[in-house]
Amino acid sequence: MRIAIYTGASEGNDARWVQATRGLGAALAAEGHAIVYGGGARGLMGVLADAALEAGGEVYGVIPQSLVDAEIAHPGLTELEVVSGMGPRKARMAELADAMVALPGGAGTLEEFFEVWTAQMLGLHRKPVALYSPDGFWRRLEELLDEMRSQGFLADAARRSLISVDGPEDLLARLRDWEPPKPRWA
Ligand code: AMP
């Protein structure tokens, strides 16, 4: 599989996130999976790419021209595509990938995650989307999603379609078994 990963352009201030990101990058590479990501060398994004490359994996980066200097385009990737903006970046990442996964990160990570998950709900693609939650990083977001569901703003099928995992084996097993939900307005 080619797996798109969204994660922080910062490292955060707790070594757990670096460790978990490195572990996932290495594990995916060891299992023969390629990574698609935002192409930066900074933060957890850089940690992820370095770990996968060191383990012999393929890593594809997609970065807008405007961020080549700011986020420091990674110089050692299998392939780096420079695109015209943030929209084309997200579209290209999703097109290249068979699945999309959000690791710990900030507002940019969440923005990318919600775009691909809501597109899945609308039936615009049929690819699995996962929250990867080492040490429960996304737990409070998941509680909010459960609240949306219980208040009638999020369909059961949509909530169930979101994969929630905390380790690499679990992630790969769930991606393999995933079945697309019925589109929201079908
Ligand atoms: P963050 O989680 O805020 O550290 O950001 C992670 C990555 O998301 C960075 O590469 C940001 O450039 C990227 N990002 C932020 N906003 C967007 C957006 N609207 N579309 C695509 N990528 C974005």
PDB file of C-alpha atoms and ligand atoms in Angstrom:
ATOM      1  CA  MET A   1       0.000   0.000   0.000  1.00  0.00           C
ATOM      2  CA  ARG A   2       0.862   3.647  -0.362  1.00  0.00           C
ATOM      3  CA  ILE A   3      -0.223   5.386   2.815  1.00  0.00           C
ATOM      4  CA  ALA A   4      -0.684   9.162   3.125  1.00  0.00           C
ATOM      5  CA  ILE A   5       0.314  10.423   6.536  1.00  0.00           C
ATOM      6  CA  TYR A   6      -0.586  13.802   8.019  1.00  0.00           C
ATOM      7  CA  THR A   7       1.437  14.888  11.038  1.00  0.00           C
ATOM      8  CA  GLY A   8       2.968  17.916  12.712  1.00  0.00           C
ATOM      9  CA  ALA A   9       5.459  20.235  11.081  1.00  0.00           C
ATOM     10  CA  SER A  10       6.658  20.675  14.684  1.00  0.00           C
ATOM     11  CA  GLU A  11       8.003  17.917  16.914  1.00  0.00           C
ATOM     12  CA  GLY A  12       5.827  18.766  19.886  1.00  0.00           C
ATOM     13  CA  ASN A  13       7.358  18.938  23.337  1.00  0.00           C
ATOM     14  CA  ASP A  14       7.115  15.327  24.426  1.00  0.00           C
ATOM     15  CA  ALA A  15       9.478  12.641  23.123  1.00  0.00           C
ATOM     16  CA  ARG A  16       6.572  10.156  22.964  1.00  0.00           C
ATOM     17  CA  TRP A  17       5.315  11.663  19.722  1.00  0.00           C
ATOM     18  CA  VAL A  18       8.742  11.510  18.099  1.00  0.00           C
ATOM     19  CA  GLN A  19       9.157   7.894  19.193  1.00  0.00           C
ATOM     20  CA  ALA A  20       5.734   6.857  17.977  1.00  0.00           C
ATOM     21  CA  THR A  21       6.245   8.592  14.629  1.00  0.00           C
ATOM     22  CA  ARG A  22       9.646   7.019  14.136  1.00  0.00           C
ATOM     23  CA  GLY A  23       8.222   3.619  15.058  1.00  0.00           C
ATOM     24  CA  LEU A  24       5.412   3.884  12.541  1.00  0.00           C
ATOM     25  CA  GLY A  25       7.693   5.087   9.724  1.00  0.00           C
ATOM     26  CA  ALA A  26      10.088   2.191  10.304  1.00  0.00           C
ATOM     27  CA  ALA A  27       7.302  -0.387  10.648  1.00  0.00           C
ATOM     28  CA  LEU A  28       5.560   0.654   7.436  1.00  0.00           C
ATOM     29  CA  ALA A  29       8.834   0.540   5.523  1.00  0.00           C
ATOM     30  CA  ALA A  30       9.684  -2.879   6.980  1.00  0.00           C
ATOM     31  CA  GLU A  31       6.313  -4.204   5.777  1.00  0.00           C
ATOM     32  CA  GLY A  32       6.973  -2.863   2.282  1.00  0.00           C
ATOM     33  CA  HIS A  33       4.509   0.036   2.363  1.00  0.00           C
ATOM     34  CA  ALA A  34       5.323   3.408   0.823  1.00  0.00           C
ATOM     35  CA  ILE A  35       4.553   6.718   2.533  1.00  0.00           C
ATOM     36  CA  VAL A  36       3.078   9.840   0.968  1.00  0.00           C
ATOM     37  CA  TYR A  37       3.384  12.988   3.074  1.00  0.00           C
ATOM     38  CA  GLY A  38       3.778  16.749   2.933  1.00  0.00           C
ATOM     39  CA  GLY A  39       7.430  16.669   1.900  1.00  0.00           C
ATOM     40  CA  GLY A  40       8.917  18.708   4.744  1.00  0.00           C
ATOM     41  CA  ALA A  41      12.097  18.009   6.692  1.00  0.00           C
ATOM     42  CA  ARG A  42      10.897  19.736   9.852  1.00  0.00           C
ATOM     43  CA  GLY A  43       9.016  18.348  12.846  1.00  0.00           C
ATOM     44  CA  LEU A  44       7.299  14.974  13.007  1.00  0.00           C
ATOM     45  CA  MET A  45       6.954  15.110   9.214  1.00  0.00           C
ATOM     46  CA  GLY A  46      10.746  14.987   8.909  1.00  0.00           C
ATOM     47  CA  VAL A  47      11.039  12.335  11.634  1.00  0.00           C
ATOM     48  CA  LEU A  48       8.572  10.120   9.768  1.00  0.00           C
ATOM     49  CA  ALA A  49      10.341  10.460   6.420  1.00  0.00           C
ATOM     50  CA  ASP A  50      13.803   9.846   7.901  1.00  0.00           C
ATOM     51  CA  ALA A  51      12.654   6.731   9.774  1.00  0.00           C
ATOM     52  CA  ALA A  52      11.043   5.200   6.691  1.00  0.00           C
ATOM     53  CA  LEU A  53      13.988   6.016   4.434  1.00  0.00           C
ATOM     54  CA  GLU A  54      16.474   4.603   6.958  1.00  0.00           C
ATOM     55  CA  ALA A  55      14.463   1.380   7.016  1.00  0.00           C
ATOM     56  CA  GLY A  56      14.672   1.153   3.222  1.00  0.00           C
ATOM     57  CA  GLY A  57      11.167   2.421   2.463  1.00  0.00           C
ATOM     58  CA  GLU A  58       9.872   4.626  -0.343  1.00  0.00           C
ATOM     59  CA  VAL A  59       8.733   8.107   0.650  1.00  0.00           C
ATOM     60  CA  TYR A  60       6.876  10.483  -1.679  1.00  0.00           C
ATOM     61  CA  GLY A  61       6.592  14.142  -0.730  1.00  0.00           C
ATOM     62  CA  VAL A  62       4.087  16.700  -2.048  1.00  0.00           C
ATOM     63  CA  ILE A  63       4.858  20.295  -1.097  1.00  0.00           C
ATOM     64  CA  PRO A  64       3.583  23.667  -2.314  1.00  0.00           C
ATOM     65  CA  GLN A  65       6.218  25.985  -3.771  1.00  0.00           C
ATOM     66  CA  SER A  66       5.409  28.541  -1.066  1.00  0.00           C
ATOM     67  CA  LEU A  67       6.530  26.118   1.678  1.00  0.00           C
ATOM     68  CA  VAL A  68       9.683  24.727   0.060  1.00  0.00           C
ATOM     69  CA  ASP A  69      11.836  27.088   2.128  1.00  0.00           C
ATOM     70  CA  ALA A  70       9.619  27.582   5.179  1.00  0.00           C
ATOM     71  CA  GLU A  71       9.062  23.891   5.910  1.00  0.00           C
ATOM     72  CA  ILE A  72      12.379  22.928   4.290  1.00  0.00           C
ATOM     73  CA  ALA A  73      11.652  20.449   1.506  1.00  0.00           C
ATOM     74  CA  HIS A  74      13.245  17.117   2.422  1.00  0.00           C
ATOM     75  CA  PRO A  75      16.299  16.599   0.209  1.00  0.00           C
ATOM     76  CA  GLY A  76      16.482  12.798   0.343  1.00  0.00           C
ATOM     77  CA  LEU A  77      13.028  11.533  -0.678  1.00  0.00           C
ATOM     78  CA  THR A  78      12.258   8.863  -3.252  1.00  0.00           C
ATOM     79  CA  GLU A  79      10.382  11.614  -5.096  1.00  0.00           C
ATOM     80  CA  LEU A  80       9.374  15.181  -4.251  1.00  0.00           C
ATOM     81  CA  GLU A  81       6.558  16.862  -6.159  1.00  0.00           C
ATOM     82  CA  VAL A  82       6.352  20.630  -5.902  1.00  0.00           C
ATOM     83  CA  VAL A  83       2.761  21.795  -6.468  1.00  0.00           C
ATOM     84  CA  SER A  84       1.102  25.197  -6.814  1.00  0.00           C
ATOM     85  CA  GLY A  85      -0.746  25.448  -3.493  1.00  0.00           C
ATOM     86  CA  MET A  86      -2.344  23.828  -0.458  1.00  0.00           C
ATOM     87  CA  GLY A  87      -5.432  22.552  -2.320  1.00  0.00           C
ATOM     88  CA  PRO A  88      -3.357  20.794  -5.010  1.00  0.00           C
ATOM     89  CA  ARG A  89      -1.147  19.353  -2.260  1.00  0.00           C
ATOM     90  CA  LYS A  90      -4.057  17.688  -0.490  1.00  0.00           C
ATOM     91  CA  ALA A  91      -5.598  16.510  -3.746  1.00  0.00           C
ATOM     92  CA  ARG A  92      -2.345  14.997  -4.980  1.00  0.00           C
ATOM     93  CA  MET A  93      -1.582  13.288  -1.676  1.00  0.00           C
ATOM     94  CA  ALA A  94      -5.026  11.689  -1.618  1.00  0.00           C
ATOM     95  CA  GLU A  95      -4.740  10.659  -5.253  1.00  0.00           C
ATOM     96  CA  LEU A  96      -1.366   8.953  -4.711  1.00  0.00           C
ATOM     97  CA  ALA A  97      -2.492   7.126  -1.569  1.00  0.00           C
ATOM     98  CA  ASP A  98      -4.514   3.971  -0.901  1.00  0.00           C
ATOM     99  CA  ALA A  99      -5.254   5.096   2.666  1.00  0.00           C
ATOM    100  CA  MET A 100      -4.882   8.234   4.799  1.00  0.00           C
ATOM    101  CA  VAL A 101      -3.723   8.427   8.404  1.00  0.00           C
ATOM    102  CA  ALA A 102      -3.438  11.297  10.907  1.00  0.00           C
ATOM    103  CA  LEU A 103      -0.630  11.119  13.480  1.00  0.00           C
ATOM    104  CA  PRO A 104      -0.154  13.619  16.312  1.00  0.00           C
ATOM    105  CA  GLY A 105       0.060  17.141  14.947  1.00  0.00           C
ATOM    106  CA  GLY A 106      -1.553  20.561  14.997  1.00  0.00           C
ATOM    107  CA  ALA A 107      -4.197  22.510  13.110  1.00  0.00           C
ATOM    108  CA  GLY A 108      -2.726  21.705   9.681  1.00  0.00           C
ATOM    109  CA  THR A 109      -2.841  17.989  10.444  1.00  0.00           C
ATOM    110  CA  LEU A 110      -6.477  18.237  11.540  1.00  0.00           C
ATOM    111  CA  GLU A 111      -7.416  20.268   8.481  1.00  0.00           C
ATOM    112  CA  GLU A 112      -5.997  17.601   6.174  1.00  0.00           C
ATOM    113  CA  PHE A 113      -7.608  14.794   8.177  1.00  0.00           C
ATOM    114  CA  PHE A 114     -11.085  16.358   8.117  1.00  0.00           C
ATOM    115  CA  GLU A 115     -10.906  17.070   4.415  1.00  0.00           C
ATOM    116  CA  VAL A 116     -10.264  13.444   3.487  1.00  0.00           C
ATOM    117  CA  TRP A 117     -12.652  12.009   6.047  1.00  0.00           C
ATOM    118  CA  THR A 118     -15.551  14.268   5.015  1.00  0.00           C
ATOM    119  CA  ALA A 119     -14.801  13.484   1.348  1.00  0.00           C
ATOM    120  CA  GLN A 120     -15.126   9.804   2.263  1.00  0.00           C
ATOM    121  CA  MET A 121     -18.520  10.476   3.879  1.00  0.00           C
ATOM    122  CA  LEU A 122     -19.707  12.139   0.660  1.00  0.00           C
ATOM    123  CA  GLY A 123     -18.507   9.178  -1.390  1.00  0.00           C
ATOM    124  CA  LEU A 124     -15.889  11.257  -3.236  1.00  0.00           C
ATOM    125  CA  HIS A 125     -13.375   8.475  -2.625  1.00  0.00           C
ATOM    126  CA  ARG A 126     -13.421   4.959  -1.231  1.00  0.00           C
ATOM    127  CA  LYS A 127     -10.225   4.879   0.810  1.00  0.00           C
ATOM    128  CA  PRO A 128      -9.824   4.232   4.534  1.00  0.00           C
ATOM    129  CA  VAL A 129      -9.049   7.137   6.880  1.00  0.00           C
ATOM    130  CA  ALA A 130      -7.514   6.566  10.314  1.00  0.00           C
ATOM    131  CA  LEU A 131      -6.641   8.412  13.485  1.00  0.00           C
ATOM    132  CA  TYR A 132      -3.346   7.027  14.785  1.00  0.00           C
ATOM    133  CA  SER A 133      -3.358   7.751  18.449  1.00  0.00           C
ATOM    134  CA  PRO A 134      -0.232   6.778  20.401  1.00  0.00           C
ATOM    135  CA  ASP A 135      -0.906   7.201  24.141  1.00  0.00           C
ATOM    136  CA  GLY A 136      -4.431   8.363  23.358  1.00  0.00           C
ATOM    137  CA  PHE A 137      -3.338  11.542  21.554  1.00  0.00           C
ATOM    138  CA  TRP A 138      -6.644  11.944  19.676  1.00  0.00           C
ATOM    139  CA  ARG A 139      -8.896  10.672  22.499  1.00  0.00           C
ATOM    140  CA  ARG A 140     -10.578  14.012  23.178  1.00  0.00           C
ATOM    141  CA  LEU A 141     -11.258  14.539  19.496  1.00  0.00           C
ATOM    142  CA  GLU A 142     -12.890  11.115  19.423  1.00  0.00           C
ATOM    143  CA  GLU A 143     -15.017  12.051  22.435  1.00  0.00           C
ATOM    144  CA  LEU A 144     -16.164  15.135  20.540  1.00  0.00           C
ATOM    145  CA  LEU A 145     -17.019  12.979  17.513  1.00  0.00           C
ATOM    146  CA  ASP A 146     -19.049  10.685  19.784  1.00  0.00           C
ATOM    147  CA  GLU A 147     -20.873  13.733  21.123  1.00  0.00           C
ATOM    148  CA  MET A 148     -21.626  14.857  17.546  1.00  0.00           C
ATOM    149  CA  ARG A 149     -23.005  11.409  16.870  1.00  0.00           C
ATOM    150  CA  SER A 150     -25.168  11.312  19.962  1.00  0.00           C
ATOM    151  CA  GLN A 151     -26.484  14.820  19.161  1.00  0.00           C
ATOM    152  CA  GLY A 152     -27.458  13.701  15.661  1.00  0.00           C
ATOM    153  CA  PHE A 153     -24.822  15.585  13.662  1.00  0.00           C
ATOM    154  CA  LEU A 154     -22.716  12.621  12.630  1.00  0.00           C
ATOM    155  CA  ALA A 155     -24.154   9.412  11.203  1.00  0.00           C
ATOM    156  CA  ASP A 156     -23.362   6.106  12.914  1.00  0.00           C
ATOM    157  CA  ALA A 157     -21.985   4.740   9.639  1.00  0.00           C
ATOM    158  CA  ALA A 158     -19.663   7.711   9.240  1.00  0.00           C
ATOM    159  CA  ARG A 159     -18.426   7.448  12.829  1.00  0.00           C
ATOM    160  CA  ARG A 160     -17.838   3.708  12.410  1.00  0.00           C
ATOM    161  CA  SER A 161     -15.990   4.224   9.125  1.00  0.00           C
ATOM    162  CA  LEU A 162     -13.251   6.146  10.922  1.00  0.00           C
ATOM    163  CA  ILE A 163     -10.439   3.817  11.954  1.00  0.00           C
ATOM    164  CA  SER A 164      -8.919   4.421  15.351  1.00  0.00           C
ATOM    165  CA  VAL A 165      -5.651   2.696  16.295  1.00  0.00           C
ATOM    166  CA  ASP A 166      -2.589   3.102  18.467  1.00  0.00           C
ATOM    167  CA  GLY A 167       0.048   0.896  16.843  1.00  0.00           C
ATOM    168  CA  PRO A 168       1.403  -0.178  13.434  1.00  0.00           C
ATOM    169  CA  GLU A 169       0.117  -3.799  13.340  1.00  0.00           C
ATOM    170  CA  ASP A 170      -3.323  -2.707  14.369  1.00  0.00           C
ATOM    171  CA  LEU A 171      -3.270   0.005  11.713  1.00  0.00           C
ATOM    172  CA  LEU A 172      -2.310  -2.341   8.884  1.00  0.00           C
ATOM    173  CA  ALA A 173      -4.876  -4.960   9.903  1.00  0.00           C
ATOM    174  CA  ARG A 174      -7.685  -2.375  10.069  1.00  0.00           C
ATOM    175  CA  LEU A 175      -6.725  -0.796   6.741  1.00  0.00           C
ATOM    176  CA  ARG A 176      -6.807  -4.218   5.114  1.00  0.00           C
ATOM    177  CA  ASP A 177     -10.230  -5.156   6.530  1.00  0.00           C
ATOM    178  CA  TRP A 178     -11.911  -1.792   5.952  1.00  0.00           C
ATOM    179  CA  GLU A 179     -15.078  -1.568   3.879  1.00  0.00           C
ATOM    180  CA  PRO A 180     -16.377   1.750   2.516  1.00  0.00           C
ATOM    181  CA  PRO A 181     -19.572   3.100   4.118  1.00  0.00           C
ATOM    182  CA  LYS A 182     -22.612   4.074   2.079  1.00  0.00           C
ATOM    183  CA  PRO A 183     -22.208   7.706   0.967  1.00  0.00           C
ATOM    184  CA  ARG A 184     -24.064  10.205   3.168  1.00  0.00           C
ATOM    185  CA  TRP A 185     -26.795  11.148   0.695  1.00  0.00           C
ATOM    186  CA  ALA A 186     -27.111   7.787  -1.091  1.00  0.00           C
TER     187      ALA A 186
HETATM  188  P1  AMP B   1       0.643  21.255  11.593  1.00  0.00           P
HETATM  189  O1  AMP B   1      -0.135  20.061  12.018  1.00  0.00           O
HETATM  190  O2  AMP B   1      -0.107  22.555  11.831  1.00  0.00           O
HETATM  191  O3  AMP B   1       2.041  21.288  12.131  1.00  0.00           O
HETATM  192  O4  AMP B   1       0.756  21.190   9.985  1.00  0.00           O
HETATM  193  C1  AMP B   1       1.115  19.992   9.350  1.00  0.00           C
HETATM  194  C2  AMP B   1       1.198  20.184   7.868  1.00  0.00           C
HETATM  195  O5  AMP B   1      -0.074  20.575   7.376  1.00  0.00           O
HETATM  196  C3  AMP B   1       2.175  21.274   7.411  1.00  0.00           C
HETATM  197  O6  AMP B   1       2.930  20.778   6.323  1.00  0.00           O
HETATM  198  C4  AMP B   1       1.257  22.371   6.923  1.00  0.00           C
HETATM  199  O7  AMP B   1       1.847  23.109   5.864  1.00  0.00           O
HETATM  200  C5  AMP B   1       0.094  21.561   6.403  1.00  0.00           C
HETATM  201  N1  AMP B   1      -1.125  22.340   6.193  1.00  0.00           N
HETATM  202  C6  AMP B   1      -1.658  23.322   6.958  1.00  0.00           C
HETATM  203  N2  AMP B   1      -2.788  23.795   6.428  1.00  0.00           N
HETATM  204  C7  AMP B   1      -2.981  23.106   5.271  1.00  0.00           C
HETATM  205  C8  AMP B   1      -3.978  23.152   4.235  1.00  0.00           C
HETATM  206  N3  AMP B   1      -5.004  23.971   4.311  1.00  0.00           N
HETATM  207  N4  AMP B   1      -3.808  22.285   3.195  1.00  0.00           N
HETATM  208  C9  AMP B   1      -2.766  21.450   3.108  1.00  0.00           C
HETATM  209  N5  AMP B   1      -1.807  21.362   4.048  1.00  0.00           N
HETATM  210  C10 AMP B   1      -1.913  22.183   5.114  1.00  0.00           C
END
